[in-house]
JSON list of N, CA and C in Angstrom, two decimals:
[
{"chain": "P", "resi": 13, "resn": "MET", "atom": "N", "xyz": [-14.42, 22.57, 4.51]},
{"chain": "P", "resi": 13, "resn": "MET", "atom": "CA", "xyz": [-14.59, 21.99, 3.20]},
{"chain": "P", "resi": 13, "resn": "MET", "atom": "C", "xyz": [-15.83, 21.11, 3.14]},
{"chain": "P", "resi": 14, "resn": "LEU", "atom": "N", "xyz": [-16.14, 20.46, 4.23]},
{"chain": "P", "resi": 14, "resn": "LEU", "atom": "CA", "xyz": [-17.29, 19.55, 4.22]},
{"chain": "P", "resi": 14, "resn": "LEU", "atom": "C", "xyz": [-18.61, 20.29, 3.99]},
{"chain": "P", "resi": 15, "resn": "ALA", "atom": "N", "xyz": [-18.66, 21.58, 4.31]},
{"chain": "P", "resi": 15, "resn": "ALA", "atom": "CA", "xyz": [-19.89, 22.35, 4.17]},
{"chain": "P", "resi": 15, "resn": "ALA", "atom": "C", "xyz": [-19.98, 23.06, 2.82]},
{"chain": "P", "resi": 16, "resn": "CYS", "atom": "N", "xyz": [-19.01, 22.87, 1.93]},
{"chain": "P", "resi": 16, "resn": "CYS", "atom": "CA", "xyz": [-18.98, 23.58, 0.65]},
{"chain": "P", "resi": 16, "resn": "CYS", "atom": "C", "xyz": [-20.20, 23.23, -0.20]},
{"chain": "P", "resi": 17, "resn": "ARG", "atom": "N", "xyz": [-20.81, 24.25, -0.75]},
{"chain": "P", "resi": 17, "resn": "ARG", "atom": "CA", "xyz": [-21.96, 24.09, -1.65]},
{"chain": "P", "resi": 17, "resn": "ARG", "atom": "C", "xyz": [-21.76, 24.97, -2.89]},
{"chain": "P", "resi": 18, "resn": "ALA", "atom": "N", "xyz": [-20.51, 25.23, -3.26]},
{"chain": "P", "resi": 18, "resn": "ALA", "atom": "CA", "xyz": [-20.19, 26.16, -4.34]},
{"chain": "P", "resi": 18, "resn": "ALA", "atom": "C", "xyz": [-20.65, 25.68, -5.72]},
{"chain": "P", "resi": 19, "resn": "CYS", "atom": "N", "xyz": [-20.83, 24.39, -5.89]},
{"chain": "P", "resi": 19, "resn": "CYS", "atom": "CA", "xyz": [-21.28, 23.87, -7.18]},
{"chain": "P", "resi": 19, "resn": "CYS", "atom": "C", "xyz": [-22.25, 22.71, -6.96]},
{"chain": "P", "resi": 20, "resn": "ALA", "atom": "N", "xyz": [-22.79, 22.21, -8.04]},
{"chain": "P", "resi": 20, "resn": "ALA", "atom": "CA", "xyz": [-23.78, 21.13, -7.95]},
{"chain": "P", "resi": 20, "resn": "ALA", "atom": "C", "xyz": [-23.19, 19.79, -7.53]},
{"chain": "P", "resi": 21, "resn": "HIS", "atom": "N", "xyz": [-21.87, 19.64, -7.55]},
{"chain": "P", "resi": 21, "resn": "HIS", "atom": "CA", "xyz": [-21.25, 18.37, -7.20]},
{"chain": "P", "resi": 21, "resn": "HIS", "atom": "C", "xyz": [-21.40, 18.00, -5.73]},
{"chain": "P", "resi": 22, "resn": "HIS", "atom": "N", "xyz": [-21.80, 18.94, -4.90]},
{"chain": "P", "resi": 22, "resn": "HIS", "atom": "CA", "xyz": [-21.95, 18.60, -3.47]},
{"chain": "P", "resi": 22, "resn": "HIS", "atom": "C", "xyz": [-23.01, 17.53, -3.26]},
{"chain": "P", "resi": 23, "resn": "ARG", "atom": "N", "xyz": [-23.87, 17.32, -4.24]},
{"chain": "P", "resi": 23, "resn": "ARG", "atom": "CA", "xyz": [-24.92, 16.31, -4.11]},
{"chain": "P", "resi": 23, "resn": "ARG", "atom": "C", "xyz": [-24.42, 14.90, -4.42]},
{"chain": "P", "resi": 24, "resn": "ASP", "atom": "N", "xyz": [-23.41, 14.78, -5.30]},
{"chain": "P", "resi": 24, "resn": "ASP", "atom": "CA", "xyz": [-23.01, 13.44, -5.74]},
{"chain": "P", "resi": 24, "resn": "ASP", "atom": "C", "xyz": [-21.59, 13.04, -5.36]},
{"chain": "P", "resi": 25, "resn": "VAL", "atom": "N", "xyz": [-20.84, 13.90, -4.74]},
{"chain": "P", "resi": 25, "resn": "VAL", "atom": "CA", "xyz": [-19.48, 13.56, -4.32]},
{"chain": "P", "resi": 25, "resn": "VAL", "atom": "C", "xyz": [-19.42, 13.58, -2.80]},
{"chain": "P", "resi": 26, "resn": "VAL", "atom": "N", "xyz": [-19.05, 12.45, -2.22]},
{"chain": "P", "resi": 26, "resn": "VAL", "atom": "CA", "xyz": [-18.92, 12.36, -0.77]},
{"chain": "P", "resi": 26, "resn": "VAL", "atom": "C", "xyz": [-17.51, 12.81, -0.39]},
{"chain": "P", "resi": 27, "resn": "PRO", "atom": "N", "xyz": [-17.40, 13.90, 0.36]},
{"chain": "P", "resi": 27, "resn": "PRO", "atom": "CA", "xyz": [-16.06, 14.38, 0.72]},
{"chain": "P", "resi": 27, "resn": "PRO", "atom": "C", "xyz": [-15.34, 13.41, 1.65]},
{"chain": "P", "resi": 28, "resn": "ILE", "atom": "N", "xyz": [-14.07, 13.32, 1.47]},
{"chain": "P", "resi": 28, "resn": "ILE", "atom": "CA", "xyz": [-13.22, 12.53, 2.35]},
{"chain": "P", "resi": 28, "resn": "ILE", "atom": "C", "xyz": [-12.37, 13.55, 3.09]},
{"chain": "P", "resi": 29, "resn": "ALA", "atom": "N", "xyz": [-12.65, 13.74, 4.36]},
{"chain": "P", "resi": 29, "resn": "ALA", "atom": "CA", "xyz": [-11.97, 14.79, 5.11]},
{"chain": "P", "resi": 29, "resn": "ALA", "atom": "C", "xyz": [-11.53, 14.28, 6.47]},
{"chain": "P", "resi": 30, "resn": "SER", "atom": "N", "xyz": [-10.49, 14.87, 6.95]},
{"chain": "P", "resi": 30, "resn": "SER", "atom": "CA", "xyz": [-9.93, 14.53, 8.25]},
{"chain": "P", "resi": 30, "resn": "SER", "atom": "C", "xyz": [-10.79, 15.10, 9.38]},
{"chain": "P", "resi": 31, "resn": "ASP", "atom": "N", "xyz": [-10.73, 14.45, 10.52]},
{"chain": "P", "resi": 31, "resn": "ASP", "atom": "CA", "xyz": [-11.39, 15.00, 11.71]},
{"chain": "P", "resi": 31, "resn": "ASP", "atom": "C", "xyz": [-10.34, 15.48, 12.71]},
{"chain": "P", "resi": 32, "resn": "ALA", "atom": "N", "xyz": [-9.20, 15.94, 12.19]},
{"chain": "P", "resi": 32, "resn": "ALA", "atom": "CA", "xyz": [-8.11, 16.42, 13.05]},
{"chain": "P", "resi": 32, "resn": "ALA", "atom": "C", "xyz": [-8.61, 17.52, 13.97]},
{"chain": "P", "resi": 33, "resn": "ARG", "atom": "N", "xyz": [-8.25, 17.42, 15.23]},
{"chain": "P", "resi": 33, "resn": "ARG", "atom": "CA", "xyz": [-8.70, 18.40, 16.21]},
{"chain": "P", "resi": 33, "resn": "ARG", "atom": "C", "xyz": [-7.83, 19.65, 16.24]},
{"chain": "P", "resi": 34, "resn": "ARG", "atom": "N", "xyz": [-6.56, 19.47, 15.97]},
{"chain": "P", "resi": 34, "resn": "ARG", "atom": "CA", "xyz": [-5.63, 20.60, 16.00]},
{"chain": "P", "resi": 34, "resn": "ARG", "atom": "C", "xyz": [-4.76, 20.60, 14.73]},
{"chain": "P", "resi": 35, "resn": "PRO", "atom": "N", "xyz": [-5.37, 20.76, 13.56]},
{"chain": "P", "resi": 35, "resn": "PRO", "atom": "CA", "xyz": [-4.58, 20.65, 12.33]},
{"chain": "P", "resi": 35, "resn": "PRO", "atom": "C", "xyz": [-3.52, 21.74, 12.23]},
{"chain": "P", "resi": 36, "resn": "ARG", "atom": "N", "xyz": [-2.31, 21.33, 11.84]},
{"chain": "P", "resi": 36, "resn": "ARG", "atom": "CA", "xyz": [-1.21, 22.27, 11.63]},
{"chain": "P", "resi": 36, "resn": "ARG", "atom": "C", "xyz": [-0.68, 22.16, 10.21]},
{"chain": "P", "resi": 37, "resn": "ALA", "atom": "N", "xyz": [-1.12, 21.14, 9.50]},
{"chain": "P", "resi": 37, "resn": "ALA", "atom": "CA", "xyz": [-0.67, 20.91, 8.13]},
{"chain": "P", "resi": 37, "resn": "ALA", "atom": "C", "xyz": [-1.76, 20.15, 7.39]},
{"chain": "P", "resi": 38, "resn": "MET", "atom": "N", "xyz": [-1.62, 20.04, 6.08]},
{"chain": "P", "resi": 38, "resn": "MET", "atom": "CA", "xyz": [-2.60, 19.32, 5.27]},
{"chain": "P", "resi": 38, "resn": "MET", "atom": "C", "xyz": [-1.86, 18.35, 4.35]},
{"chain": "P", "resi": 39, "resn": "ILE", "atom": "N", "xyz": [-2.37, 17.13, 4.27]},
{"chain": "P", "resi": 39, "resn": "ILE", "atom": "CA", "xyz": [-1.88, 16.15, 3.30]},
{"chain": "P", "resi": 39, "resn": "ILE", "atom": "C", "xyz": [-2.96, 16.01, 2.24]},
{"chain": "P", "resi": 40, "resn": "VAL", "atom": "N", "xyz": [-2.58, 16.18, 1.00]},
{"chain": "P", "resi": 40, "resn": "VAL", "atom": "CA", "xyz": [-3.53, 16.06, -0.10]},
{"chain": "P", "resi": 40, "resn": "VAL", "atom": "C", "xyz": [-3.21, 14.78, -0.85]},
{"chain": "P", "resi": 41, "resn": "GLY", "atom": "N", "xyz": [-4.21, 13.91, -0.95]},
{"chain": "P", "resi": 41, "resn": "GLY", "atom": "CA", "xyz": [-4.03, 12.66, -1.67]},
{"chain": "P", "resi": 41, "resn": "GLY", "atom": "C", "xyz": [-4.71, 12.74, -3.03]},
{"chain": "P", "resi": 42, "resn": "GLN", "atom": "N", "xyz": [-4.28, 11.88, -3.93]},
{"chain": "P", "resi": 42, "resn": "GLN", "atom": "CA", "xyz": [-4.85, 11.82, -5.27]},
{"chain": "P", "resi": 42, "resn": "GLN", "atom": "C", "xyz": [-5.59, 10.51, -5.45]},
{"chain": "P", "resi": 43, "resn": "ALA", "atom": "N", "xyz": [-6.75, 10.57, -6.04]},
{"chain": "P", "resi": 43, "resn": "ALA", "atom": "CA", "xyz": [-7.53, 9.39, -6.40]},
{"chain": "P", "resi": 43, "resn": "ALA", "atom": "C", "xyz": [-7.75, 8.44, -5.23]},
{"chain": "P", "resi": 44, "resn": "PRO", "atom": "N", "xyz": [-8.62, 8.79, -4.30]},
{"chain": "P", "resi": 44, "resn": "PRO", "atom": "CA", "xyz": [-8.88, 7.91, -3.16]},
{"chain": "P", "resi": 44, "resn": "PRO", "atom": "C", "xyz": [-9.38, 6.54, -3.61]},
{"chain": "P", "resi": 45, "resn": "GLY", "atom": "N", "xyz": [-9.00, 5.54, -2.84]},
{"chain": "P", "resi": 45, "resn": "GLY", "atom": "CA", "xyz": [-9.40, 4.18, -3.17]},
{"chain": "P", "resi": 45, "resn": "GLY", "atom": "C", "xyz": [-10.80, 3.87, -2.68]},
{"chain": "P", "resi": 46, "resn": "ILE", "atom": "N", "xyz": [-11.22, 2.66, -2.93]},
{"chain": "P", "resi": 46, "resn": "ILE", "atom": "CA", "xyz": [-12.56, 2.22, -2.57]},
{"chain": "P", "resi": 46, "resn": "ILE", "atom": "C", "xyz": [-12.78, 2.24, -1.06]},
{"chain": "P", "resi": 47, "resn": "THR", "atom": "N", "xyz": [-11.73, 1.95, -0.29]},
{"chain": "P", "resi": 47, "resn": "THR", "atom": "CA", "xyz": [-11.84, 1.96, 1.17]},
{"chain": "P", "resi": 47, "resn": "THR", "atom": "C", "xyz": [-12.15, 3.36, 1.67]},
{"chain": "P", "resi": 48, "resn": "GLU", "atom": "N", "xyz": [-11.43, 4.36, 1.15]},
{"chain": "P", "resi": 48, "resn": "GLU", "atom": "CA", "xyz": [-11.66, 5.74, 1.56]},
{"chain": "P", "resi": 48, "resn": "GLU", "atom": "C", "xyz": [-13.03, 6.23, 1.11]},
{"chain": "P", "resi": 49, "resn": "ALA", "atom": "N", "xyz": [-13.40, 5.92, -0.12]},
{"chain": "P", "resi": 49, "resn": "ALA", "atom": "CA", "xyz": [-14.68, 6.38, -0.65]},
{"chain": "P", "resi": 49, "resn": "ALA", "atom": "C", "xyz": [-15.85, 5.80, 0.13]},
{"chain": "P", "resi": 50, "resn": "GLY", "atom": "N", "xyz": [-15.70, 4.58, 0.61]},
{"chain": "P", "resi": 50, "resn": "GLY", "atom": "CA", "xyz": [-16.79, 3.95, 1.35]},
{"chain": "P", "resi": 50, "resn": "GLY", "atom": "C", "xyz": [-16.92, 4.44, 2.77]},
{"chain": "P", "resi": 51, "resn": "GLY", "atom": "N", "xyz": [-15.81, 4.82, 3.38]},
{"chain": "P", "resi": 51, "resn": "GLY", "atom": "CA", "xyz": [-15.86, 5.21, 4.79]},
{"chain": "P", "resi": 51, "resn": "GLY", "atom": "C", "xyz": [-15.67, 6.68, 5.05]},
{"chain": "P", "resi": 52, "resn": "GLY", "atom": "N", "xyz": [-15.20, 7.42, 4.05]},
{"chain": "P", "resi": 52, "resn": "GLY", "atom": "CA", "xyz": [-15.01, 8.84, 4.22]},
{"chain": "P", "resi": 52, "resn": "GLY", "atom": "C", "xyz": [-13.79, 9.22, 5.04]},
{"chain": "P", "resi": 53, "resn": "ARG", "atom": "N", "xyz": [-12.98, 8.25, 5.46]},
{"chain": "P", "resi": 53, "resn": "ARG", "atom": "CA", "xyz": [-11.78, 8.53, 6.25]},
{"chain": "P", "resi": 53, "resn": "ARG", "atom": "C", "xyz": [-10.58, 8.54, 5.32]},
{"chain": "P", "resi": 54, "resn": "PRO", "atom": "N", "xyz": [-9.81, 9.63, 5.33]},
{"chain": "P", "resi": 54, "resn": "PRO", "atom": "CA", "xyz": [-8.67, 9.70, 4.41]},
{"chain": "P", "resi": 54, "resn": "PRO", "atom": "C", "xyz": [-7.57, 8.70, 4.76]},
{"chain": "P", "resi": 55, "resn": "PHE", "atom": "N", "xyz": [-6.93, 8.18, 3.74]},
{"chain": "P", "resi": 55, "resn": "PHE", "atom": "CA", "xyz": [-5.79, 7.28, 3.89]},
{"chain": "P", "resi": 55, "resn": "PHE", "atom": "C", "xyz": [-6.11, 6.06, 4.76]},
{"chain": "P", "resi": 56, "resn": "ALA", "atom": "N", "xyz": [-7.26, 5.44, 4.51]},
{"chain": "P", "resi": 56, "resn": "ALA", "atom": "CA", "xyz": [-7.70, 4.30, 5.30]},
{"chain": "P", "resi": 56, "resn": "ALA", "atom": "C", "xyz": [-7.30, 2.96, 4.67]},
{"chain": "P", "resi": 57, "resn": "GLY", "atom": "N", "xyz": [-6.97, 2.97, 3.40]},
{"chain": "P", "resi": 57, "resn": "GLY", "atom": "CA", "xyz": [-6.65, 1.72, 2.71]},
{"chain": "P", "resi": 57, "resn": "GLY", "atom": "C", "xyz": [-5.16, 1.43, 2.65]},
{"chain": "P", "resi": 58, "resn": "GLN", "atom": "N", "xyz": [-4.76, 0.69, 1.62]},
{"chain": "P", "resi": 58, "resn": "GLN", "atom": "CA", "xyz": [-3.36, 0.27, 1.45]},
{"chain": "P", "resi": 58, "resn": "GLN", "atom": "C", "xyz": [-2.41, 1.46, 1.37]},
{"chain": "P", "resi": 59, "resn": "ALA", "atom": "N", "xyz": [-2.78, 2.48, 0.61]},
{"chain": "P", "resi": 59, "resn": "ALA", "atom": "CA", "xyz": [-1.91, 3.67, 0.50]},
{"chain": "P", "resi": 59, "resn": "ALA", "atom": "C", "xyz": [-1.72, 4.33, 1.86]},
{"chain": "P", "resi": 60, "resn": "GLY", "atom": "N", "xyz": [-2.77, 4.35, 2.67]},
{"chain": "P", "resi": 60, "resn": "GLY", "atom": "CA", "xyz": [-2.66, 4.92, 4.00]},
{"chain": "P", "resi": 60, "resn": "GLY", "atom": "C", "xyz": [-1.72, 4.12, 4.89]},
{"chain": "P", "resi": 61, "resn": "ARG", "atom": "N", "xyz": [-1.79, 2.80, 4.78]},
{"chain": "P", "resi": 61, "resn": "ARG", "atom": "CA", "xyz": [-0.88, 1.96, 5.58]},
{"chain": "P", "resi": 61, "resn": "ARG", "atom": "C", "xyz": [0.57, 2.25, 5.20]},
{"chain": "P", "resi": 62, "resn": "THR", "atom": "N", "xyz": [0.81, 2.41, 3.90]},
{"chain": "P", "resi": 62, "resn": "THR", "atom": "CA", "xyz": [2.16, 2.75, 3.44]},
{"chain": "P", "resi": 62, "resn": "THR", "atom": "C", "xyz": [2.56, 4.13, 3.95]},
{"chain": "P", "resi": 63, "resn": "LEU", "atom": "N", "xyz": [1.68, 5.10, 3.81]},
{"chain": "P", "resi": 63, "resn": "LEU", "atom": "CA", "xyz": [1.97, 6.46, 4.26]},
{"chain": "P", "resi": 63, "resn": "LEU", "atom": "C", "xyz": [2.31, 6.49, 5.75]},
{"chain": "P", "resi": 64, "resn": "PHE", "atom": "N", "xyz": [1.51, 5.82, 6.57]},
{"chain": "P", "resi": 64, "resn": "PHE", "atom": "CA", "xyz": [1.75, 5.85, 8.01]},
{"chain": "P", "resi": 64, "resn": "PHE", "atom": "C", "xyz": [2.99, 5.04, 8.40]},
{"chain": "P", "resi": 65, "resn": "ARG", "atom": "N", "xyz": [3.35, 4.06, 7.60]},
{"chain": "P", "resi": 65, "resn": "ARG", "atom": "CA", "xyz": [4.61, 3.34, 7.83]},
{"chain": "P", "resi": 65, "resn": "ARG", "atom": "C", "xyz": [5.79, 4.28, 7.59]},
{"chain": "P", "resi": 66, "resn": "TRP", "atom": "N", "xyz": [5.69, 5.12, 6.55]},
{"chain": "P", "resi": 66, "resn": "TRP", "atom": "CA", "xyz": [6.74, 6.12, 6.29]},
{"chain": "P", "resi": 66, "resn": "TRP", "atom": "C", "xyz": [6.83, 7.12, 7.44]},
{"chain": "P", "resi": 67, "resn": "PHE", "atom": "N", "xyz": [5.67, 7.58, 7.91]},
{"chain": "P", "resi": 67, "resn": "PHE", "atom": "CA", "xyz": [5.67, 8.51, 9.04]},
{"chain": "P", "resi": 67, "resn": "PHE", "atom": "C", "xyz": [6.28, 7.86, 10.28]},
{"chain": "P", "resi": 68, "resn": "ALA", "atom": "N", "xyz": [5.99, 6.59, 10.50]},
{"chain": "P", "resi": 68, "resn": "ALA", "atom": "CA", "xyz": [6.54, 5.88, 11.67]},
{"chain": "P", "resi": 68, "resn": "ALA", "atom": "C", "xyz": [8.07, 5.83, 11.59]},
{"chain": "P", "resi": 69, "resn": "ARG", "atom": "N", "xyz": [8.60, 5.61, 10.41]},
{"chain": "P", "resi": 69, "resn": "ARG", "atom": "CA", "xyz": [10.06, 5.61, 10.23]},
{"chain": "P", "resi": 69, "resn": "ARG", "atom": "C", "xyz": [10.66, 6.97, 10.57]},
{"chain": "P", "resi": 70, "resn": "ALA", "atom": "N", "xyz": [9.87, 8.03, 10.38]},
{"chain": "P", "resi": 70, "resn": "ALA", "atom": "CA", "xyz": [10.34, 9.39, 10.68]},
{"chain": "P", "resi": 70, "resn": "ALA", "atom": "C", "xyz": [10.06, 9.77, 12.13]},
{"chain": "P", "resi": 71, "resn": "GLY", "atom": "N", "xyz": [9.43, 8.85, 12.89]},
{"chain": "P", "resi": 71, "resn": "GLY", "atom": "CA", "xyz": [9.20, 9.10, 14.31]},
{"chain": "P", "resi": 71, "resn": "GLY", "atom": "C", "xyz": [7.82, 9.62, 14.67]},
{"chain": "P", "resi": 72, "resn": "PHE", "atom": "N", "xyz": [6.87, 9.55, 13.74]},
{"chain": "P", "resi": 72, "resn": "PHE", "atom": "CA", "xyz": [5.51, 10.04, 14.00]},
{"chain": "P", "resi": 72, "resn": "PHE", "atom": "C", "xyz": [4.53, 8.87, 13.99]},
{"chain": "P", "resi": 73, "resn": "ASP", "atom": "N", "xyz": [3.72, 8.75, 15.02]},
{"chain": "P", "resi": 73, "resn": "ASP", "atom": "CA", "xyz": [2.73, 7.67, 15.04]},
{"chain": "P", "resi": 73, "resn": "ASP", "atom": "C", "xyz": [1.44, 8.13, 14.35]},
{"chain": "P", "resi": 74, "resn": "GLU", "atom": "N", "xyz": [0.64, 7.16, 13.93]},
{"chain": "P", "resi": 74, "resn": "GLU", "atom": "CA", "xyz": [-0.59, 7.45, 13.18]},
{"chain": "P", "resi": 74, "resn": "GLU", "atom": "C", "xyz": [-1.53, 8.36, 13.96]},
{"chain": "P", "resi": 75, "resn": "HIS", "atom": "N", "xyz": [-1.69, 8.11, 15.24]},
{"chain": "P", "resi": 75, "resn": "HIS", "atom": "CA", "xyz": [-2.61, 8.92, 16.05]},
{"chain": "P", "resi": 75, "resn": "HIS", "atom": "C", "xyz": [-2.19, 10.39, 16.02]},
{"chain": "P", "resi": 76, "resn": "THR", "atom": "N", "xyz": [-0.91, 10.65, 16.18]},
{"chain": "P", "resi": 76, "resn": "THR", "atom": "CA", "xyz": [-0.42, 12.03, 16.17]},
{"chain": "P", "resi": 76, "resn": "THR", "atom": "C", "xyz": [-0.69, 12.69, 14.82]},
{"chain": "P", "resi": 77, "resn": "ILE", "atom": "N", "xyz": [-0.42, 11.98, 13.75]},
{"chain": "P", "resi": 77, "resn": "ILE", "atom": "CA", "xyz": [-0.65, 12.53, 12.41]},
{"chain": "P", "resi": 77, "resn": "ILE", "atom": "C", "xyz": [-2.13, 12.80, 12.20]},
{"chain": "P", "resi": 78, "resn": "ARG", "atom": "N", "xyz": [-2.99, 11.84, 12.53]},
{"chain": "P", "resi": 78, "resn": "ARG", "atom": "CA", "xyz": [-4.42, 12.04, 12.33]},
{"chain": "P", "resi": 78, "resn": "ARG", "atom": "C", "xyz": [-4.97, 13.17, 13.19]},
{"chain": "P", "resi": 79, "resn": "ASP", "atom": "N", "xyz": [-4.34, 13.43, 14.32]},
{"chain": "P", "resi": 79, "resn": "ASP", "atom": "CA", "xyz": [-4.80, 14.49, 15.23]},
{"chain": "P", "resi": 79, "resn": "ASP", "atom": "C", "xyz": [-4.32, 15.87, 14.82]},
{"chain": "P", "resi": 80, "resn": "THR", "atom": "N", "xyz": [-3.20, 15.96, 14.11]},
{"chain": "P", "resi": 80, "resn": "THR", "atom": "CA", "xyz": [-2.61, 17.26, 13.82]},
{"chain": "P", "resi": 80, "resn": "THR", "atom": "C", "xyz": [-2.52, 17.62, 12.34]},
{"chain": "P", "resi": 81, "resn": "VAL", "atom": "N", "xyz": [-2.92, 16.71, 11.46]},
{"chain": "P", "resi": 81, "resn": "VAL", "atom": "CA", "xyz": [-2.85, 16.97, 10.02]},
{"chain": "P", "resi": 81, "resn": "VAL", "atom": "C", "xyz": [-4.23, 16.85, 9.41]},
{"chain": "P", "resi": 82, "resn": "TYR", "atom": "N", "xyz": [-4.64, 17.88, 8.66]},
{"chain": "P", "resi": 82, "resn": "TYR", "atom": "CA", "xyz": [-5.95, 17.85, 8.01]},
{"chain": "P", "resi": 82, "resn": "TYR", "atom": "C", "xyz": [-5.82, 17.13, 6.71]}
]
């Protein structure tokens, strides 16, 4: 997805994409916050902290999720 050049928006929209090494699933977020837009890392702000807290309750740590989910 990071290499997409299908339209003119590739010049003005900075993609926010995972660097998962072994992706097995994809999480799609809506309306990234300022933290994500500035750093390009998905779920890096408050919503990400909430999301990873939910995953922790289900028995998944953040490192595992970031490594296996695109």
